[in-house]
GROMACS .gro file of C-alpha atoms in nm:
model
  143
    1UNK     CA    1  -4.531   2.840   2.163
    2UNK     CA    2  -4.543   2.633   2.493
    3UNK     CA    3  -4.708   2.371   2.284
    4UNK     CA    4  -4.415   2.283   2.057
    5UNK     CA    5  -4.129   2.328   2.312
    6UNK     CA    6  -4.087   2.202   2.641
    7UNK     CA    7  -3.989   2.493   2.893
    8UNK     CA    8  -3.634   2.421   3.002
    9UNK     CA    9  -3.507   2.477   3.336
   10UNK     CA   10  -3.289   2.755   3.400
   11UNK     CA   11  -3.114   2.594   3.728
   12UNK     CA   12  -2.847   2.390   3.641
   13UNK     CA   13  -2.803   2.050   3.793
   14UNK     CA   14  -2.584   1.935   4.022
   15UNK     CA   15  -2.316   1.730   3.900
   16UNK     CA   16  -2.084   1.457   4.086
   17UNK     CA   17  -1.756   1.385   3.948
   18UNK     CA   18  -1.866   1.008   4.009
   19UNK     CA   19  -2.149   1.030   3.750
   20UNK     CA   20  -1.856   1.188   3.475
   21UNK     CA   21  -1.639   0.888   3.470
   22UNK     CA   22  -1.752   0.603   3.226
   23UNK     CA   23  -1.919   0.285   3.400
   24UNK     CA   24  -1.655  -0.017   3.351
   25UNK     CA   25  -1.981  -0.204   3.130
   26UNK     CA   26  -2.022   0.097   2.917
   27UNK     CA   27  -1.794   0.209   2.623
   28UNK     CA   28  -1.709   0.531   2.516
   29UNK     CA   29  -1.700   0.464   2.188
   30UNK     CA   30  -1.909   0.245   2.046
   31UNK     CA   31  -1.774   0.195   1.711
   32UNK     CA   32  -1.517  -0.069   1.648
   33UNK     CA   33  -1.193   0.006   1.449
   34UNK     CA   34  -0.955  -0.264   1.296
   35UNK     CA   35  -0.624  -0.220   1.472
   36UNK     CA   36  -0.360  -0.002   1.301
   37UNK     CA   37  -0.037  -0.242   1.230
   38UNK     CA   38   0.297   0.018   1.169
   39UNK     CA   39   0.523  -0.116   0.922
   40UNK     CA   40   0.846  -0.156   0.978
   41UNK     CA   41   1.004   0.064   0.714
   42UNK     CA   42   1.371  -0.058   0.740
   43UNK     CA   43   1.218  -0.415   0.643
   44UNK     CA   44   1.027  -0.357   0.322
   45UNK     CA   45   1.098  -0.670   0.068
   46UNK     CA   46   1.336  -0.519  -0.207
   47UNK     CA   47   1.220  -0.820  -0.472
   48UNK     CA   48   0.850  -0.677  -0.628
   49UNK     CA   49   0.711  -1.006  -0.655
   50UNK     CA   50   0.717  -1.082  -0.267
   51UNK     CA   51   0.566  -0.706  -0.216
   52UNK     CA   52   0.239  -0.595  -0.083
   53UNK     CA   53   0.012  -0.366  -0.261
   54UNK     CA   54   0.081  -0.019  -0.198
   55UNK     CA   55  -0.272   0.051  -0.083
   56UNK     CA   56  -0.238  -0.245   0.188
   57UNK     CA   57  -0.010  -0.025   0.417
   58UNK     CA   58  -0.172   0.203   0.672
   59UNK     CA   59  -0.254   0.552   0.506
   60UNK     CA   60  -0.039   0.745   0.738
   61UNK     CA   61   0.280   0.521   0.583
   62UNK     CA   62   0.192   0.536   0.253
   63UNK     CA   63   0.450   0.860   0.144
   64UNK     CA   64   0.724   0.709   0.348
   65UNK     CA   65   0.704   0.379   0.203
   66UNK     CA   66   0.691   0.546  -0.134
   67UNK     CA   67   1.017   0.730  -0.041
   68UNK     CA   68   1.162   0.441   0.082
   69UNK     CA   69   1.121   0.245  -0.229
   70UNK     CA   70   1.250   0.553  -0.452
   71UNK     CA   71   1.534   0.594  -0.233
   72UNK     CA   72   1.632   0.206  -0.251
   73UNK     CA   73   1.573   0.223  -0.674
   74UNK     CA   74   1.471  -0.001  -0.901
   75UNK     CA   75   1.526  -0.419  -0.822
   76UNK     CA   76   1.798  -0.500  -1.085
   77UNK     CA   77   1.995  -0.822  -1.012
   78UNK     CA   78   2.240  -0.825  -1.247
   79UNK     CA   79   2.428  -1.162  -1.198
   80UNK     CA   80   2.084  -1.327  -1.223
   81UNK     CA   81   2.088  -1.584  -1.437
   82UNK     CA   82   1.738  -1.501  -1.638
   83UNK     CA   83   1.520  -1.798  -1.702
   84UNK     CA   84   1.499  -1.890  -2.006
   85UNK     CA   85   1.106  -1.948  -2.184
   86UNK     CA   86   1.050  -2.153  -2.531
   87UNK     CA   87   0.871  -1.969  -2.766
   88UNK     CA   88   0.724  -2.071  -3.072
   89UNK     CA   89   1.047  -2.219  -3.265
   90UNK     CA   90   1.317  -2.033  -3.020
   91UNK     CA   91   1.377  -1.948  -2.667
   92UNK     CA   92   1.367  -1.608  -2.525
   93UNK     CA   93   1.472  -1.478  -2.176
   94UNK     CA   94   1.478  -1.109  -1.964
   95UNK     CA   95   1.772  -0.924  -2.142
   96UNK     CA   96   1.990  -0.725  -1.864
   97UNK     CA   97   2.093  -0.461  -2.068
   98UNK     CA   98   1.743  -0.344  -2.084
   99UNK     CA   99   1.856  -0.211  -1.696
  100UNK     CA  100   2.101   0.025  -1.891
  101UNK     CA  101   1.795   0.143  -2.112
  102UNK     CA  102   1.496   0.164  -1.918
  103UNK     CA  103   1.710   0.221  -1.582
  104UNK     CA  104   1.489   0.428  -1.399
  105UNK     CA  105   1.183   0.212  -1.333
  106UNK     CA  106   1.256  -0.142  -1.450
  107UNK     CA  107   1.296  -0.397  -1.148
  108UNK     CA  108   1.318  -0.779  -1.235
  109UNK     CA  109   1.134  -1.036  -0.972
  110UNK     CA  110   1.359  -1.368  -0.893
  111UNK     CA  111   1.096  -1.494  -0.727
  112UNK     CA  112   0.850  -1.492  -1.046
  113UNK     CA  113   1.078  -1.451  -1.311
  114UNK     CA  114   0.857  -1.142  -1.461
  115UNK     CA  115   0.968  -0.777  -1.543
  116UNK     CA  116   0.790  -0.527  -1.316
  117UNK     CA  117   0.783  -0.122  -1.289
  118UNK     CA  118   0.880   0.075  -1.010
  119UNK     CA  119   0.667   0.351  -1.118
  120UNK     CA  120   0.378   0.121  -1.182
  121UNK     CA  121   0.366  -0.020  -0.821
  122UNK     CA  122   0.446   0.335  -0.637
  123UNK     CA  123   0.202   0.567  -0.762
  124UNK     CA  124  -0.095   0.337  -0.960
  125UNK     CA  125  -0.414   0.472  -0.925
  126UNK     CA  126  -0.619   0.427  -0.614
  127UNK     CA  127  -0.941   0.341  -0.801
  128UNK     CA  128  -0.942  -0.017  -0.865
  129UNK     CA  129  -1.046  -0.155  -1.183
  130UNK     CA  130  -0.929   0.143  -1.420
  131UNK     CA  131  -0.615   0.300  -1.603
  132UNK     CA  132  -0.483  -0.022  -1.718
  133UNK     CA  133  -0.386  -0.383  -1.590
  134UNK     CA  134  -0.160  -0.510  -1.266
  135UNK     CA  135   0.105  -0.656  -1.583
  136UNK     CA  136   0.368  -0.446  -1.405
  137UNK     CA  137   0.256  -0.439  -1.074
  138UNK     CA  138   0.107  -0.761  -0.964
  139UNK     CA  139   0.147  -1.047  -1.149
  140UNK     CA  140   0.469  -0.938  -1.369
  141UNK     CA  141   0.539  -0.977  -1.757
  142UNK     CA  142   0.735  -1.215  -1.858
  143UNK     CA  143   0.606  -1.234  -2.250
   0.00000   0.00000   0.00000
């Protein structure tokens, strides 16, 4: 058995509390992790074109900017005066009374003119790439 295993010594070593503390060159951890930035909640943009992505805020934030957003509701300026986009032989433009009918979750951008979903942006899927396109989350729709 002495073969395999090297006897170990049953005396245990001295120790100086010098020797403990970490040597100014050497690092205790040796990994390097990007720095986390806290958002400041109170200061989230209201308009969803000018927001981040959801998954771009640190994980611990994630819920309370979710809340946040819920609590504020849906972007709905209505005294906006909607652009208006030609279209084939007529012109069409974001109708404001769809805030009345689809209340909950529609938010209008004045920043990109587009029609966006609350729900959409809040609580899309974490996987990127699947369950649908950024229409209502990134880039707007405005067709």
């Amino acid at each position: 058995m002495e073969k395999y295993y090297k006897k170990i010594s049953t005396s245990a070593p001295e120790t100086n509390v010098d020797d403990l503390s970490p040597k100014s060159s050497e690092r205790k951890d040796k990994r390097k992790s990007p720095p986390v930035l806290d958002t400041d909640i109170d200061d989230l943009p209201f308009d969803p074109g000018e927001r981040k992505d959801i998954m771009d805020y640190p994980a611990n934030q994630r819920d309370e900017v979710r809340r946040r957003y819920l609590t504020k509701g849906p972007c709905q300026p209505y005294g906006h005066n909607f652009k208006q986009i030609s279209k084939g032989s007529g012109t069409i433009r974001f109708n404001p009374a769809w805030f009345d009918q689809y209340g909950s979750w529609l938010e209008y951008s004045i920043s990109k003119e587009s029609a966006f979903c609350l729900y959409c942006y809040l609580f899309k899927d974490e996987v990127r790439m699947q369950g649908g396109s950024d229409a209502f989350v990134k880039e707007g729709f405005n067709n």
